[in-house]
PDB file of C-alpha atoms in Angstrom:
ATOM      1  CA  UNK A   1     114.222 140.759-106.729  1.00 39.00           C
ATOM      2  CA  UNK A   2     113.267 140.823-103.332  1.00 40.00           C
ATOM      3  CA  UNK A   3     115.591 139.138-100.507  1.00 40.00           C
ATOM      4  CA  UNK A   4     114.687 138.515 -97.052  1.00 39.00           C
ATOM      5  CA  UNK A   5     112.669 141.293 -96.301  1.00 40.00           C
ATOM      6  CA  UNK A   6     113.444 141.602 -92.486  1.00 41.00           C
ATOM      7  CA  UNK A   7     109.895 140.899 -90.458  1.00 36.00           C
ATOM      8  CA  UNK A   8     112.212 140.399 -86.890  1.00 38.00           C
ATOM      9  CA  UNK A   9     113.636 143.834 -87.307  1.00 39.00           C
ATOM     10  CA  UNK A  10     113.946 145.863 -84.846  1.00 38.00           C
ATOM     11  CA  UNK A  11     111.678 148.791 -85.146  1.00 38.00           C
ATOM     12  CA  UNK A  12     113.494 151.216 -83.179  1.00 38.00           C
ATOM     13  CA  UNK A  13     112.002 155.020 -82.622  1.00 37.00           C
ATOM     14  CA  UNK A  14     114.055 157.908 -82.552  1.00 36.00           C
ATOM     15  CA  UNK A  15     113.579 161.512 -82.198  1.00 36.00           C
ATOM     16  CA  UNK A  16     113.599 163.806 -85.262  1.00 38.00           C
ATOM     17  CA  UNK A  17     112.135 166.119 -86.398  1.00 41.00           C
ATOM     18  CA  UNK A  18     108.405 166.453 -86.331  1.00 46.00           C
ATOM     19  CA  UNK A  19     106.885 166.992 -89.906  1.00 51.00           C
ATOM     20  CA  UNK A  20     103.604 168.662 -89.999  1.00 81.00           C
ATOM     21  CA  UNK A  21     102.127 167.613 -93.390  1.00 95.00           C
ATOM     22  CA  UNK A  22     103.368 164.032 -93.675  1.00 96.00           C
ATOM     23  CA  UNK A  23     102.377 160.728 -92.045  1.00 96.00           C
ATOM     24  CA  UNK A  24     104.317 157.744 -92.951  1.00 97.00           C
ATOM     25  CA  UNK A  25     103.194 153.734 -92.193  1.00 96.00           C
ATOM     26  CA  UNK A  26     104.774 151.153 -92.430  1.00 94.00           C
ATOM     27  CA  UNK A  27     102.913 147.340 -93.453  1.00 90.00           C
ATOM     28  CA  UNK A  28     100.251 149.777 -92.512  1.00 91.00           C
ATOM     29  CA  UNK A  29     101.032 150.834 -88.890  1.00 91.00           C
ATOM     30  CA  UNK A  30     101.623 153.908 -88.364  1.00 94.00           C
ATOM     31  CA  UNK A  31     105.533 154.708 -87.692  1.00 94.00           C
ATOM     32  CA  UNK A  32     107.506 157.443 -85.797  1.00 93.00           C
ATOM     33  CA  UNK A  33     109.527 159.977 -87.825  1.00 94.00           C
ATOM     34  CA  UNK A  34     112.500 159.117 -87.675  1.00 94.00           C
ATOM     35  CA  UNK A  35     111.930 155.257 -87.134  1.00 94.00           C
ATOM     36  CA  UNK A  36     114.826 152.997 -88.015  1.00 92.00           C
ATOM     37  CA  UNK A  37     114.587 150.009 -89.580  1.00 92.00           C
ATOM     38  CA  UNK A  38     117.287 146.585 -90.283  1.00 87.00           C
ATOM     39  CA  UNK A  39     117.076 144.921 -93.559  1.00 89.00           C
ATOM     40  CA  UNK A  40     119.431 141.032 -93.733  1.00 84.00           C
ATOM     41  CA  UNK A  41     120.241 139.535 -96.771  1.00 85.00           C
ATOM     42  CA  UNK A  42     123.179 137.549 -97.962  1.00 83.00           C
ATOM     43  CA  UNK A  43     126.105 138.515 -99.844  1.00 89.00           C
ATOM     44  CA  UNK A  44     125.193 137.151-102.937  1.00 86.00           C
ATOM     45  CA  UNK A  45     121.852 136.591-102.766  1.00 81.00           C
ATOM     46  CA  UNK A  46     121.316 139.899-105.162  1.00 87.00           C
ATOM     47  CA  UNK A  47     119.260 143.135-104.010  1.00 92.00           C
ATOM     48  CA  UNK A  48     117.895 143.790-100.400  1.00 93.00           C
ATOM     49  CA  UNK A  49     114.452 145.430-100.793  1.00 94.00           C
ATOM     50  CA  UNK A  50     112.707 147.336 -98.100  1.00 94.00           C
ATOM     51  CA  UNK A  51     109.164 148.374 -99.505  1.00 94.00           C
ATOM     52  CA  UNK A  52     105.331 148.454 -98.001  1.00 92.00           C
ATOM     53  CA  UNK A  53     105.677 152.111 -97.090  1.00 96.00           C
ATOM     54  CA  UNK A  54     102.953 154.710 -97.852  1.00 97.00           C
ATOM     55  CA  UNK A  55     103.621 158.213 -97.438  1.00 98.00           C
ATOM     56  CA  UNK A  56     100.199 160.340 -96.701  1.00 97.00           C
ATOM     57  CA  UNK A  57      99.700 164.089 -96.824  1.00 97.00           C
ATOM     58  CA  UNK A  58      97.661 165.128 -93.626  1.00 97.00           C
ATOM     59  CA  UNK A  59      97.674 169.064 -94.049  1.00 96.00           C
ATOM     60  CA  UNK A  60      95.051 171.058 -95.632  1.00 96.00           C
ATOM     61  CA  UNK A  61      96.848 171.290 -98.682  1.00 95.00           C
ATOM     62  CA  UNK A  62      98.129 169.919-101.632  1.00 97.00           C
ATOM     63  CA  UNK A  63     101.826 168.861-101.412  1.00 97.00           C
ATOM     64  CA  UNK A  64     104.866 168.449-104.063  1.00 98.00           C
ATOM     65  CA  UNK A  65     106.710 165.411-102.726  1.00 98.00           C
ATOM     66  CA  UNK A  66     110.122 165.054-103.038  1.00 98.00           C
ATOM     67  CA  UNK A  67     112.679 162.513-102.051  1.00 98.00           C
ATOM     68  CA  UNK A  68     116.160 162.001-101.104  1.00 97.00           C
ATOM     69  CA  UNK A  69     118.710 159.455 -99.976  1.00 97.00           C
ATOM     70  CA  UNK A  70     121.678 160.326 -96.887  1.00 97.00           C
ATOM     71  CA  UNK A  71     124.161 157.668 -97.050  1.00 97.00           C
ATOM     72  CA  UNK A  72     125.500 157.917 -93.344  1.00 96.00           C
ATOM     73  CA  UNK A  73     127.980 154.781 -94.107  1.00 96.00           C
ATOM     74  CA  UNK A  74     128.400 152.515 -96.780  1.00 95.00           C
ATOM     75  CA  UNK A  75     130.350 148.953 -97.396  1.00 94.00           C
ATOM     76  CA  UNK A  76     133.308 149.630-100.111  1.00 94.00           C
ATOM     77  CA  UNK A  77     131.906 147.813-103.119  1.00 94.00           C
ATOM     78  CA  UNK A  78     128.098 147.993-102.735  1.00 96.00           C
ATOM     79  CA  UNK A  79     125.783 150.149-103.654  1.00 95.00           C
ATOM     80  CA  UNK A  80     122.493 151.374-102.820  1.00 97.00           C
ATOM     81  CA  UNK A  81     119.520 152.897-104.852  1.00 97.00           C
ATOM     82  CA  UNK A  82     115.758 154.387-104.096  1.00 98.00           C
ATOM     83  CA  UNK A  83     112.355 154.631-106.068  1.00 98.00           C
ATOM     84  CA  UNK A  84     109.909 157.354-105.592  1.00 98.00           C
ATOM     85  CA  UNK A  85     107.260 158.855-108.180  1.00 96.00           C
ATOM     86  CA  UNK A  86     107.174 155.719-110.421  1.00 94.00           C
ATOM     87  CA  UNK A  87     110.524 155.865-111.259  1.00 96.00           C
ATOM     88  CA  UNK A  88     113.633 154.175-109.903  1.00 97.00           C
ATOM     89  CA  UNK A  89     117.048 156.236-109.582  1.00 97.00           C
ATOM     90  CA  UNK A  90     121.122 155.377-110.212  1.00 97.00           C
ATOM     91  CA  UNK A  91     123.551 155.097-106.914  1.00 97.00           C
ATOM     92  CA  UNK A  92     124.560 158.096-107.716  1.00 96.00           C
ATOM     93  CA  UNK A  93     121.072 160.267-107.391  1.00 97.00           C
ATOM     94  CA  UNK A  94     120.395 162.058-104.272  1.00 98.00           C
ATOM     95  CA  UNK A  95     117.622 163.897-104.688  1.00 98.00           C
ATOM     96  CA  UNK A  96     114.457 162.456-106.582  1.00 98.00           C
ATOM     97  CA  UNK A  97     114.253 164.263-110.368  1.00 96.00           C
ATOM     98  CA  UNK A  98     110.692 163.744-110.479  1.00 97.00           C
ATOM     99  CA  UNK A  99     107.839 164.524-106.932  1.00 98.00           C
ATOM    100  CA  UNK A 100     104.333 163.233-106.229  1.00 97.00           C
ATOM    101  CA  UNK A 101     101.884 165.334-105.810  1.00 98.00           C
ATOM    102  CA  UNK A 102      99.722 164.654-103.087  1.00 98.00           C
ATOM    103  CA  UNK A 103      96.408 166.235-102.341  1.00 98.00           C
ATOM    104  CA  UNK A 104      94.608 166.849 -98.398  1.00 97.00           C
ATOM    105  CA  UNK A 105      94.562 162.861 -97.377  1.00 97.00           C
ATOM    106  CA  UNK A 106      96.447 161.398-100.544  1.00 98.00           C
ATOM    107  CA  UNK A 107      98.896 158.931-100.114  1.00 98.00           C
ATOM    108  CA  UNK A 108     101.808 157.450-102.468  1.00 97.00           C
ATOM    109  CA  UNK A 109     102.654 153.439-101.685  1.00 97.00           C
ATOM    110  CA  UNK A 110     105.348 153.287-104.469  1.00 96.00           C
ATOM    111  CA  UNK A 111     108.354 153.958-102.271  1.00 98.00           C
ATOM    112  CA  UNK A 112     111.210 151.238-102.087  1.00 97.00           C
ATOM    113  CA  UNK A 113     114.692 151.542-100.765  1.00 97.00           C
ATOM    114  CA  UNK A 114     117.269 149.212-102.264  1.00 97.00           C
ATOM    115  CA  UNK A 115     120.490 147.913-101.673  1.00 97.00           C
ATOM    116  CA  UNK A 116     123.376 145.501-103.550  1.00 96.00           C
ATOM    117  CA  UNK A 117     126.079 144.098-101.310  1.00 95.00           C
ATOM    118  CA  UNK A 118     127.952 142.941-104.832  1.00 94.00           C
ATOM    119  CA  UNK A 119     128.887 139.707-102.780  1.00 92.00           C
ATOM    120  CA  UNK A 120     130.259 141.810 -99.937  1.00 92.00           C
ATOM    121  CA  UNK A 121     129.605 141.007 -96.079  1.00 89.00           C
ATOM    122  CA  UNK A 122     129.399 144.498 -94.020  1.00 91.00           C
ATOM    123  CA  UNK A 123     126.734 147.125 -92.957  1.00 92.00           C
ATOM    124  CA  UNK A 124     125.802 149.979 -94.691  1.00 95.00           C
ATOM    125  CA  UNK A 125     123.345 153.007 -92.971  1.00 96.00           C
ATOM    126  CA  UNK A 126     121.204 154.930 -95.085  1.00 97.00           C
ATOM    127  CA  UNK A 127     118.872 157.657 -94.371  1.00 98.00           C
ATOM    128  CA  UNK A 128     115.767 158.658 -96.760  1.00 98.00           C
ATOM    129  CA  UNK A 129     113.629 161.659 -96.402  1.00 98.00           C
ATOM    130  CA  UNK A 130     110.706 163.204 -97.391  1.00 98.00           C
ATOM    131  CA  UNK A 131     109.909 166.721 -98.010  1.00 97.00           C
ATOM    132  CA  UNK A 132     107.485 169.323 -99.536  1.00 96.00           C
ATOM    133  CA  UNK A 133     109.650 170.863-102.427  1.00 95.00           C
ATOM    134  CA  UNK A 134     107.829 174.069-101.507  1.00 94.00           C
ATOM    135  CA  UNK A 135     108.571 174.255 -98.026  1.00 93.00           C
ATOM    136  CA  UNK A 136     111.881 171.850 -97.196  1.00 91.00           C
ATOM    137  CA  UNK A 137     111.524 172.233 -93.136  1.00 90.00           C
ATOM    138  CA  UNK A 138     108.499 170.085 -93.630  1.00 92.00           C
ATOM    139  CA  UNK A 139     110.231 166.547 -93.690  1.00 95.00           C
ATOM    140  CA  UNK A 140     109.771 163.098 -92.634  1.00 97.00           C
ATOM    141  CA  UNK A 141     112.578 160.620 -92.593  1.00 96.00           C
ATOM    142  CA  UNK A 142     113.663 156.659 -91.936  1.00 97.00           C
ATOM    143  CA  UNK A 143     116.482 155.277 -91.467  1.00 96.00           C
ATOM    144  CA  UNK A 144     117.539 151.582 -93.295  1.00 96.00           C
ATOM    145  CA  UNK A 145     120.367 149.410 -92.224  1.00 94.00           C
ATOM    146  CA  UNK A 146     121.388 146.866 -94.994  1.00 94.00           C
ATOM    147  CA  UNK A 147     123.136 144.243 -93.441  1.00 89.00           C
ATOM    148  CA  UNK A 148     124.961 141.257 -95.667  1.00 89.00           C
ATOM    149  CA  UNK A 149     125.895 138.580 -93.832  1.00 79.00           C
ATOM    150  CA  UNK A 150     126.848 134.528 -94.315  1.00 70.00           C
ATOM    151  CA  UNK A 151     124.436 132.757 -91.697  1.00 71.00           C
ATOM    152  CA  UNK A 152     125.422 130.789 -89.292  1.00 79.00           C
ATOM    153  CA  UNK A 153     122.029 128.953 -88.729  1.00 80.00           C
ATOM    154  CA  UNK A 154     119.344 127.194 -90.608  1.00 84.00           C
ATOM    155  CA  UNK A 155     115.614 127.074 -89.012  1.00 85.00           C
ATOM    156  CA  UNK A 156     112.767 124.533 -89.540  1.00 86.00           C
ATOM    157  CA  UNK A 157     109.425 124.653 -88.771  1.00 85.00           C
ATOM    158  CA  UNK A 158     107.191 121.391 -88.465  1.00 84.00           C
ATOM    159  CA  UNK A 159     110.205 119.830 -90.639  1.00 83.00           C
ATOM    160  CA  UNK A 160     109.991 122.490 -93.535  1.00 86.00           C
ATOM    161  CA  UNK A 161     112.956 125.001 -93.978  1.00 85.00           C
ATOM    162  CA  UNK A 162     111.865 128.383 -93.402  1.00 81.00           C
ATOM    163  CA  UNK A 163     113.969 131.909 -94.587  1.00 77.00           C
ATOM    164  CA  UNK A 164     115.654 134.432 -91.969  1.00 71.00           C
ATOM    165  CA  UNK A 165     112.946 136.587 -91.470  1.00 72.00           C
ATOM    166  CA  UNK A 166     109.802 134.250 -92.179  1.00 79.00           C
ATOM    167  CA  UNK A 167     106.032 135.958 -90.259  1.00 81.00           C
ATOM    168  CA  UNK A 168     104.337 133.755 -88.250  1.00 82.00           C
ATOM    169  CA  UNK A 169     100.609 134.821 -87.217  1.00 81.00           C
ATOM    170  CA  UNK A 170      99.418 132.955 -83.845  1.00 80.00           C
ATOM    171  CA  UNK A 171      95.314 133.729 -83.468  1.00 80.00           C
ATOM    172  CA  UNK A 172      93.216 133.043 -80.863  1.00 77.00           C
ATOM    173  CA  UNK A 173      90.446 134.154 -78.748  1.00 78.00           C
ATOM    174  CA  UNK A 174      90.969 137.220 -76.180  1.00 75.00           C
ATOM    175  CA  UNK A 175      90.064 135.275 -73.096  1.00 73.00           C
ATOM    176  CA  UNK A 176      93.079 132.288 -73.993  1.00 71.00           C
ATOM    177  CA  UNK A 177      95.478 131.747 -71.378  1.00 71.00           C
ATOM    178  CA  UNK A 178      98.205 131.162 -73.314  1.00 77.00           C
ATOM    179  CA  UNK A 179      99.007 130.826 -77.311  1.00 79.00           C
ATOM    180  CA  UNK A 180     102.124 129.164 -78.127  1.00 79.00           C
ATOM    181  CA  UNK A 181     104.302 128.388 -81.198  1.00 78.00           C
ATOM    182  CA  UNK A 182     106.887 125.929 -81.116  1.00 79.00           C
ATOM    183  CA  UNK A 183     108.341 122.433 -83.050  1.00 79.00           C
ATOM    184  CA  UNK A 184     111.360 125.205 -84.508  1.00 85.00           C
ATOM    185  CA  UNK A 185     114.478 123.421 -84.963  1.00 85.00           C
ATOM    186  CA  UNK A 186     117.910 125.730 -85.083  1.00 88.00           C
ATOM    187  CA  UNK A 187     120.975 123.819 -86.803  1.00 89.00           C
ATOM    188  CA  UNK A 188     124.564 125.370 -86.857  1.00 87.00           C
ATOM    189  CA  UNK A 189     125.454 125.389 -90.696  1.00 84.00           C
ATOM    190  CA  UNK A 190     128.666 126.464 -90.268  1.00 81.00           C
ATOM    191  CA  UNK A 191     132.492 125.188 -90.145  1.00 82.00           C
ATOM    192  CA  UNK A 192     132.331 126.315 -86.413  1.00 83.00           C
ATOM    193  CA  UNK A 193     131.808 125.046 -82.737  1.00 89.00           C
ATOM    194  CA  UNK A 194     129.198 128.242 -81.419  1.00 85.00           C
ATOM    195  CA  UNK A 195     127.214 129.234 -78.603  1.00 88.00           C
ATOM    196  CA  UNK A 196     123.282 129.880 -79.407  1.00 86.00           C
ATOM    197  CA  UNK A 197     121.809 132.266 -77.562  1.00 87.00           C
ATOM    198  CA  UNK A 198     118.012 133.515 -78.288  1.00 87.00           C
ATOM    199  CA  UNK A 199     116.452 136.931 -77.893  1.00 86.00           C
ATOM    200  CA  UNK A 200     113.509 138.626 -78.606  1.00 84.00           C
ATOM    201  CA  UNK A 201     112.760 142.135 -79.820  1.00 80.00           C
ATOM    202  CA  UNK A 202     108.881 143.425 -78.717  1.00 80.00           C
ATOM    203  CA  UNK A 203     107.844 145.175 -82.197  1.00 77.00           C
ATOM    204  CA  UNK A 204     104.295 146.018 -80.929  1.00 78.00           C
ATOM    205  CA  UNK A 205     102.690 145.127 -77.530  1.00 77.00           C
ATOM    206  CA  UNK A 206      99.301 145.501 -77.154  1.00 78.00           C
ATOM    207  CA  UNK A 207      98.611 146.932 -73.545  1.00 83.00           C
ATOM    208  CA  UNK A 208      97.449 144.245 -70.748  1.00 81.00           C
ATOM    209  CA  UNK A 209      99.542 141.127 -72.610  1.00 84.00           C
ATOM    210  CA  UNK A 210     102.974 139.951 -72.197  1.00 84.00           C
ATOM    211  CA  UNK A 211     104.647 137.424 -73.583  1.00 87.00           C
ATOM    212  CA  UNK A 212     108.249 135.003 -72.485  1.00 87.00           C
ATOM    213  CA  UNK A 213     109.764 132.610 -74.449  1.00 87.00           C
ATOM    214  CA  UNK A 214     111.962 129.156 -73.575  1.00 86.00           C
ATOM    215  CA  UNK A 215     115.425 128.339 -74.833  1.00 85.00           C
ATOM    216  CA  UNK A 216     118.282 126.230 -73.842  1.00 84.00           C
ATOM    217  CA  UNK A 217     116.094 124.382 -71.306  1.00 84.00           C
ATOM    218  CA  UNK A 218     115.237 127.427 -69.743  1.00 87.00           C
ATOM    219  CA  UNK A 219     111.964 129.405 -69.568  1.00 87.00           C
ATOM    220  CA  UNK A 220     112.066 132.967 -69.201  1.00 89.00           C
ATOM    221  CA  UNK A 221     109.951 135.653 -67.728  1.00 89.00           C
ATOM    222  CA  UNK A 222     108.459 138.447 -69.708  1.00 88.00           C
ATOM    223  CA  UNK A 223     111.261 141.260 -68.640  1.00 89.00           C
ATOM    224  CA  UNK A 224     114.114 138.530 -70.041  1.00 91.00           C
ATOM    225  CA  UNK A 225     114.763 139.962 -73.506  1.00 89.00           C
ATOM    226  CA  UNK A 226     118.112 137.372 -73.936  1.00 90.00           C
ATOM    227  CA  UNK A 227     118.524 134.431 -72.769  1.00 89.00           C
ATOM    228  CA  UNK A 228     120.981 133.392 -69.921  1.00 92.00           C
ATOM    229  CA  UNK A 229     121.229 130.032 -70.905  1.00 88.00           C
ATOM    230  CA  UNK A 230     122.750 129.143 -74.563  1.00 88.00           C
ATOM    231  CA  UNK A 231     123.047 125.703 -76.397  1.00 85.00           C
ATOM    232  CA  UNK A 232     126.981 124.893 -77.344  1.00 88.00           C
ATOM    233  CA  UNK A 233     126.240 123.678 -81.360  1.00 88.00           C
ATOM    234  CA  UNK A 234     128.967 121.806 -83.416  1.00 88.00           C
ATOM    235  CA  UNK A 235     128.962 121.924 -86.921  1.00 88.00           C
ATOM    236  CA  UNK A 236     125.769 120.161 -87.985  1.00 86.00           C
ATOM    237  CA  UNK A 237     124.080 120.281 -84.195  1.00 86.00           C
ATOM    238  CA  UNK A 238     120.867 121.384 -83.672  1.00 84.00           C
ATOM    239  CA  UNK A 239     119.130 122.690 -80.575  1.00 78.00           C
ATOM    240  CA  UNK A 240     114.799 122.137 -81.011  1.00 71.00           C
ATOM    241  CA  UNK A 241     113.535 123.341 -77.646  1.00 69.00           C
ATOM    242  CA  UNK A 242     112.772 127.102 -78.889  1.00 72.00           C
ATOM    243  CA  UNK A 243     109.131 127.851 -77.736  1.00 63.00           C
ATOM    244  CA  UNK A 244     108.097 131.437 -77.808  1.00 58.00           C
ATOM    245  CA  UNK A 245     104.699 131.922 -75.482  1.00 58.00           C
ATOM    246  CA  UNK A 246     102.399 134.374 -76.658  1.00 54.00           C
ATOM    247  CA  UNK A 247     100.463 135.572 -73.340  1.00 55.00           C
ATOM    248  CA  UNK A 248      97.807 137.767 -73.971  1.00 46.00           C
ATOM    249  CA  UNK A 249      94.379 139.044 -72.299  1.00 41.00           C
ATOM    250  CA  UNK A 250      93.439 140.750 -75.252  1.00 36.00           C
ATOM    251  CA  UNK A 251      94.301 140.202 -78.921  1.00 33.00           C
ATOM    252  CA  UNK A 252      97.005 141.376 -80.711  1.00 36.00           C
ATOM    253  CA  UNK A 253      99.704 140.669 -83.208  1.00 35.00           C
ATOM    254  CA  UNK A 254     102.987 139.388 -82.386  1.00 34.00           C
ATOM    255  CA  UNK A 255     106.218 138.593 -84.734  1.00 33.00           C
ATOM    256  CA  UNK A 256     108.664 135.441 -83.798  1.00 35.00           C
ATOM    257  CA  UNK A 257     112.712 137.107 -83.882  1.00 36.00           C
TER     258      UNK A 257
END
């Protein structure tokens, strides 16, 4: 069962090594090898799932696909698991029994990387690659963090709750001066007094637009990337003046954090 998929999540790009016969997207864009990803979920809310990856082969040949989990830390009483080639593997499996054969172009969607925090709060790291079983230089890899955690906040939109994580899609024409989404209401659901700050993580920009966003009475400019100003919630407060401005002079797709 899926759990709140993260769509804020910071797509970060780091160097690795460069795989000649494998192209991997993500929600269909295109990623980096060696792209890192952040799942959330809560403790016992069941099974994080990361999915909506397709693995192509872009060399000349046909390719024996193979793949394999790295566990580079892991929470003391979770567990994590992977599918690849229509089947889905125990904990303990490593290396996928079974590859996908991929001819010149050929792609496999039926990749998923999952994770159990067995009611635990903590961060695990893990690290899944894929190879040619013929030629195991050839490799493209990700890299998931499962993070279990109680939250601290609950978020409306337009009076509806929404779930950590929720998409928003703002449209409009490319000569609009401004697109906006707002009416979000943030309410401190837990036993404590804390200070809200807001941030925002640029997943994919298109070149010529910017965007800012306003919190805490404040609005920002479009190099601010956390807010100066914070909102001090009790237990039960809410802060409603998050407005995230969506500049643009061309169009493009942005996601709320």
């Amino acid at each position: 069962m899926k759990k709140f998929l993260l769509i804020n999540l910071a797509l970060l790009f780091i160097t690795g090594l460069n795989a000649q016969s494998l192209q991997v997207s993500f929600e269909g864009e295109q990623i980096e090898n060696g792209a890192a990803f952040s799942v959330f979920g809560e403790p016992d809310a069941g099974e994080i799932v990361i999915d909506n990856f397709e693995v192509k082969n872009i060399s000349d040949n046909s390719l024996d696909i193979l793949a394999k989990k790295k566990v580079i830390s892991s929470v003391e009483g979770t567990y994590n698991t992977f599918c690849w080639a229509n089947l889905c593997y125990p904990p303990n499996t490593i290396v996928s029994d079974f590859f996908t054969t991929l001819g010149p172009g050929e792609s496999a969607t039926d990749f998923s990387g999952h994770y159990n925090p067995a009611g635990t709060i903590g961060v695990s790291v893990v690290e899944y690659v894929f190879f040619d079983m013929n030629n195991t230089s050839d490799t493209f890899y990700i890299q998931i963090t499962y993070s279990s955690v109680m939250p601290s906040f609950e978020m409306t939109y337009e009076g509806e709750s929404i779930e950590n994580g929720t998409e928003f899609l703002v449209e409009g024409s490319p000569d609009s001066s401004e697109l906006k989404l707002k009416d979000f209401i943030v309410e401190n659901t837990s036993d404590n007094t804390i200070d809200v700050y807001a941030r925002k993580q640029i997943v994919s920009e298109m070149p010529g637009s910017y965007n800012t966003f306003c919190w805490a009475g404040l609005c920002y400019d479009p190099g601010t990337i956390t807010s100066t100003q914070y909102f001090t919630l009790a237990p039960g407060e809410s802060g409603d003046d998050f407005l995230k401005l969506l500049l643009s002079r061309k169009c493009g797709r942005y996601y709320r954090n």
